[in-house]
Amino acid sequence: MARESSSVRSAFLLLLCFLLETASAQLSSTFYSTSCPSALSTIKSGVSSAVKSEARMGASLLRLHFHDCFVNGCDASVLLDDTANFTGEKNAGPNANSLRGFNVIDTIKSQLESACPGIVSCADLLTVAARDSVVALGGPSWTVPLGRRDSTTASQSAANSNIPAFTLSLSGLITAFSNKGFTAKEMVALSGSHTIGQARCTTFRTRLYNENNINATFATSLKANCPSSGGDNNLSPLDTTSPTSFDNAYFKNLQIQKGLLHSDQQLFSGGSTDAQVNAYSSNSATFMTDFANAMVKMGNLSPLTGSSGQIRKSCGKVN
């Protein structure tokens, strides 16, 4: 009898250990509530300060998170500098001379390390900073599940192949997002992030000078800042109506052929997503809700949890 109760107890303890281990590998909104109570307020303060000094930074931090998650999951691999062992993602095609905000992340990370050394991951920092950036520019808020850990490597080739290009057709966009588990509707909602931020002339020049589904007055106004040759890095807002407000103006612009990028206008060009653009254009609240839900889903893409990865002391290099 004693042996039987002992084996039952052992089995129970094994089960308990398994459950605890499984629980530790799940993301949770309260992950830092005891280990680093000031984590979320520290990140929010850093983001608010950065966006206040330069509104465009909000879009840059949101984009950093997106470009991180679409490449082998939300693991802060996008922040790693090149090493002798791997070529990082910073200089991949979609990122070179384009991704920014690394200094803001580094500043916040150093504050987190001072408050609670070795506790808050760069991956969680990126995820929360994206949310706080949207909020700082008037967009919706959402609860961010936490507990991601940081990768110890990066992949430039994966960045080149996984991040959706501005040259994609509607079917290409749908496929690129579907490959990450998103529906066409979620793809349209996430594309609404282009209601903030700026794009370089090199990304929309071809559309400007060669495409017909573009508002003529809009095109003329852009050509002054984006000549047919030269001026590659000259910037134009993705949403000319309210470039530093997170709203639904992006969708209204698409309805009148004022999408800046080829991929933007593809969402409203007689295809299957026209109805969704119309819906978001007429109902801002629906867009905000769908965007927030899609951002939570994106933040949950293949996170490293439990004992996988590490908590980097510095976001640009492995420990």
XYZ file of C-alpha atoms in Angstrom:
319
model
C 0.000 0.000 0.000
C 2.843 2.341 0.980
C 4.653 1.562 -2.295
C 1.450 2.255 -4.240
C 0.854 5.627 -2.555
C 4.519 6.497 -3.129
C 4.257 5.779 -6.853
C 1.018 7.780 -7.030
C 2.769 10.657 -5.292
C 5.697 10.417 -7.735
C 3.340 10.426 -10.683
C 1.523 13.426 -9.234
C 4.793 15.324 -8.739
C 5.870 14.537 -12.295
C 2.536 15.803 -13.577
C 2.840 18.934 -11.441
C 6.347 19.616 -12.755
C 5.102 19.146 -16.321
C 2.212 21.537 -15.767
C 4.472 24.148 -14.192
C 6.970 23.808 -17.017
C 4.189 24.148 -19.585
C 2.779 27.159 -17.762
C 6.184 28.819 -17.732
C 6.290 28.498 -21.510
C 3.038 30.421 -21.985
C 2.902 34.160 -22.493
C 1.129 36.090 -19.763
C 0.130 39.739 -19.344
C 1.341 39.612 -15.729
C 4.727 38.054 -16.506
C 6.762 40.908 -14.946
C 4.354 41.899 -12.174
C 6.665 40.612 -9.440
C 10.059 40.283 -11.178
C 10.036 43.810 -12.650
C 6.937 45.802 -11.638
C 8.208 48.962 -13.358
C 8.795 47.283 -16.743
C 5.680 48.485 -18.551
C 5.790 52.025 -17.154
C 9.485 52.309 -18.071
C 8.801 51.272 -21.663
C 5.774 53.561 -21.955
C 7.712 56.527 -20.639
C 10.600 55.914 -23.052
C 8.305 55.538 -26.048
C 6.226 58.594 -25.116
C 9.356 60.700 -24.818
C 10.733 59.505 -28.164
C 7.450 60.033 -30.018
C 6.991 63.449 -28.434
C 10.366 64.580 -29.768
C 9.735 63.015 -33.205
C 6.264 61.770 -34.119
C 7.636 59.586 -36.930
C 9.427 57.457 -34.345
C 6.087 55.877 -33.417
C 5.793 54.368 -36.887
C 9.452 53.329 -36.834
C 9.065 51.399 -33.574
C 5.872 49.729 -34.827
C 7.691 48.688 -37.999
C 10.636 47.292 -36.016
C 8.267 44.915 -34.233
C 6.618 43.865 -37.507
C 9.960 43.208 -39.207
C 11.058 41.220 -36.171
C 7.999 38.982 -35.924
C 7.828 38.103 -39.637
C 11.348 36.657 -39.492
C 11.438 33.476 -37.400
C 8.994 34.875 -34.847
C 9.023 37.693 -32.278
C 12.491 37.055 -30.860
C 14.286 40.425 -31.254
C 16.549 38.908 -33.919
C 16.107 42.121 -35.945
C 18.095 44.017 -33.300
C 21.242 41.886 -33.528
C 24.350 43.327 -35.164
C 26.364 41.193 -37.590
C 28.931 38.867 -36.015
C 31.564 36.436 -37.263
C 28.988 33.651 -36.855
C 25.993 35.140 -38.650
C 24.887 37.986 -40.878
C 22.143 39.872 -39.115
C 18.882 41.274 -40.440
C 19.635 44.989 -40.197
C 21.106 45.107 -43.698
C 18.584 42.842 -45.419
C 16.839 44.405 -48.415
C 13.659 45.514 -46.595
C 15.675 46.898 -43.658
C 18.869 48.543 -44.924
C 18.859 52.358 -44.731
C 15.243 52.056 -43.674
C 14.697 50.485 -40.247
C 15.228 52.938 -37.418
C 14.556 53.373 -33.721
C 17.359 51.097 -32.519
C 18.691 53.922 -30.333
C 15.299 54.339 -28.645
C 15.137 50.608 -27.868
C 18.721 50.678 -26.541
C 17.931 53.614 -24.258
C 14.849 51.922 -22.804
C 16.708 48.625 -22.446
C 19.468 50.272 -20.411
C 16.810 51.756 -18.103
C 15.229 48.316 -17.697
C 18.624 46.774 -16.943
C 19.198 49.383 -14.235
C 15.803 48.697 -12.662
C 15.770 44.895 -12.985
C 18.953 43.392 -14.485
C 18.522 40.410 -16.783
C 14.744 40.241 -16.474
C 13.008 41.972 -19.412
C 13.688 40.579 -22.884
C 14.343 42.739 -25.927
C 11.568 40.803 -27.694
C 9.022 41.879 -25.067
C 10.410 45.406 -25.155
C 9.800 45.591 -28.923
C 6.280 44.203 -28.585
C 5.244 46.625 -25.849
C 6.951 49.571 -27.584
C 4.900 48.889 -30.727
C 1.669 49.046 -28.711
C 2.747 52.166 -26.825
C 3.727 53.862 -30.096
C 0.255 53.326 -31.542
C -1.344 54.658 -28.354
C 0.970 57.704 -28.327
C -0.291 58.629 -31.816
C -3.968 58.302 -30.907
C -4.544 54.663 -31.809
C -6.055 51.781 -29.843
C -4.502 50.011 -26.893
C -4.431 46.272 -26.230
C -3.126 43.904 -23.585
C 0.294 42.520 -24.528
C 1.008 38.933 -23.440
C 4.598 38.808 -22.130
C 7.339 36.278 -21.482
C 9.173 36.146 -24.826
C 12.872 35.432 -24.761
C 15.576 36.631 -27.145
C 17.166 34.713 -29.993
C 20.886 34.034 -30.095
C 21.106 34.305 -33.871
C 19.584 36.112 -36.842
C 18.988 35.414 -40.527
C 19.437 37.947 -43.290
C 18.158 35.471 -45.885
C 14.949 34.898 -43.898
C 14.451 38.662 -43.641
C 14.859 38.987 -47.401
C 12.329 36.256 -48.120
C 9.709 36.684 -45.361
C 9.042 40.419 -45.110
C 6.299 41.399 -47.592
C 7.652 43.697 -50.318
C 6.083 46.985 -51.431
C 6.063 45.587 -54.969
C 3.647 42.731 -54.174
C 0.313 42.239 -55.900
C -2.841 41.641 -53.863
C -2.507 37.873 -54.220
C 1.143 38.140 -53.198
C 0.202 40.099 -50.079
C -2.527 37.631 -49.167
C -0.057 34.750 -49.571
C 2.730 36.458 -47.586
C 0.423 37.065 -44.642
C -1.279 33.685 -44.979
C 2.151 32.081 -44.632
C 2.263 33.616 -41.148
C -1.278 32.509 -40.278
C -3.145 35.727 -41.065
C -6.425 36.018 -42.971
C -6.868 38.533 -45.795
C -8.973 40.620 -43.420
C -6.178 40.687 -40.832
C -3.708 41.604 -43.572
C -5.830 44.632 -44.495
C -6.134 45.634 -40.834
C -2.370 45.394 -40.279
C -1.747 47.360 -43.488
C -3.636 50.159 -41.765
C -0.436 50.794 -39.815
C 0.490 52.828 -42.899
C -1.768 55.536 -41.530
C 1.453 56.713 -39.832
C 5.041 56.891 -41.003
C 6.973 57.832 -44.102
C 8.382 56.043 -47.111
C 11.445 56.706 -49.230
C 11.116 57.856 -52.833
C 12.824 54.675 -54.035
C 9.862 52.621 -52.751
C 7.151 54.503 -54.656
C 8.937 56.012 -57.695
C 7.827 53.237 -60.060
C 4.207 53.666 -58.984
C 4.462 57.416 -59.390
C 5.749 57.375 -62.942
C 4.346 54.133 -64.359
C 0.994 53.267 -62.785
C -2.421 54.519 -63.818
C -4.453 53.800 -60.674
C -3.071 56.853 -58.893
C -4.752 60.211 -58.349
C -3.208 62.623 -60.881
C -3.030 65.624 -58.544
C -1.557 63.421 -55.819
C 1.093 62.081 -58.225
C 2.036 65.568 -59.407
C 2.487 66.804 -55.849
C 4.775 63.863 -55.054
C 6.966 64.195 -58.137
C 8.421 67.467 -56.859
C 10.007 65.539 -53.990
C 10.606 62.294 -55.866
C 12.159 62.892 -59.296
C 12.368 60.121 -61.881
C 16.027 59.706 -60.935
C 17.903 60.746 -57.797
C 16.502 61.659 -54.417
C 16.088 58.013 -53.428
C 15.925 58.783 -49.721
C 13.535 61.738 -49.952
C 10.560 61.029 -47.715
C 6.809 61.300 -48.219
C 4.091 60.382 -45.713
C 2.269 57.103 -46.300
C -0.911 58.919 -45.285
C -0.840 62.528 -46.519
C -4.067 63.417 -44.696
C -2.902 62.894 -41.103
C 0.613 61.381 -41.161
C 1.156 61.492 -37.403
C -2.315 60.403 -36.259
C -3.270 56.757 -35.964
C -6.692 56.841 -37.642
C -8.524 55.336 -40.630
C -7.510 58.023 -43.153
C -5.229 55.492 -44.890
C -8.290 53.565 -46.084
C -10.082 56.719 -47.219
C -7.001 57.619 -49.255
C -7.055 54.220 -50.966
C -10.646 54.857 -52.074
C -9.503 57.911 -54.043
C -6.336 56.281 -55.401
C -3.986 58.038 -53.021
C -2.160 54.951 -51.806
C 1.555 55.794 -51.760
C 3.029 52.326 -52.291
C 2.061 49.893 -55.029
C 1.195 47.357 -52.310
C -1.044 49.912 -50.568
C -3.226 50.611 -53.589
C -3.477 46.881 -54.317
C -5.846 46.640 -51.348
C -8.347 48.781 -53.267
C -8.098 48.098 -56.976
C -11.167 46.077 -57.890
C -10.062 43.026 -55.949
C -11.300 40.872 -53.082
C -10.245 43.305 -50.338
C -12.123 46.373 -51.641
C -15.067 45.658 -49.342
C -12.793 45.494 -46.285
C -11.204 48.838 -47.184
C -14.693 50.317 -47.517
C -15.668 48.908 -44.130
C -12.654 50.369 -42.345
C -13.046 53.662 -44.180
C -16.595 54.082 -42.929
C -16.079 52.636 -39.433
C -12.958 53.706 -37.561
C -13.906 51.748 -34.428
C -14.047 48.464 -36.348
C -10.615 49.106 -37.811
C -9.141 49.927 -34.399
C -10.561 46.751 -32.852
C -9.427 44.520 -35.721
C -5.989 46.122 -35.781
C -5.490 45.599 -32.036
C -6.552 41.941 -32.271
C -4.259 41.343 -35.260
C -1.351 42.935 -33.375
C -1.835 40.550 -30.450
C -1.830 37.667 -32.931
C 1.336 38.993 -34.578
C 3.065 39.337 -31.206
C 2.345 35.650 -30.613
C 4.223 34.466 -33.710
C 6.637 31.710 -32.623
C 7.951 33.296 -29.421
C 10.866 31.726 -27.572
C 9.714 30.851 -24.055
C 10.710 28.785 -21.033
C 14.389 27.897 -21.302
C 14.737 28.681 -25.025
C 16.856 31.648 -26.074
C 18.110 34.108 -23.482
C 17.442 37.514 -21.939
C 19.986 39.712 -23.707
C 21.725 42.307 -21.557
C 22.232 44.437 -24.657
C 19.735 44.163 -27.505
C 22.376 44.402 -30.247
C 24.411 41.386 -29.181
C 24.038 38.007 -27.547
C 25.262 37.560 -23.971
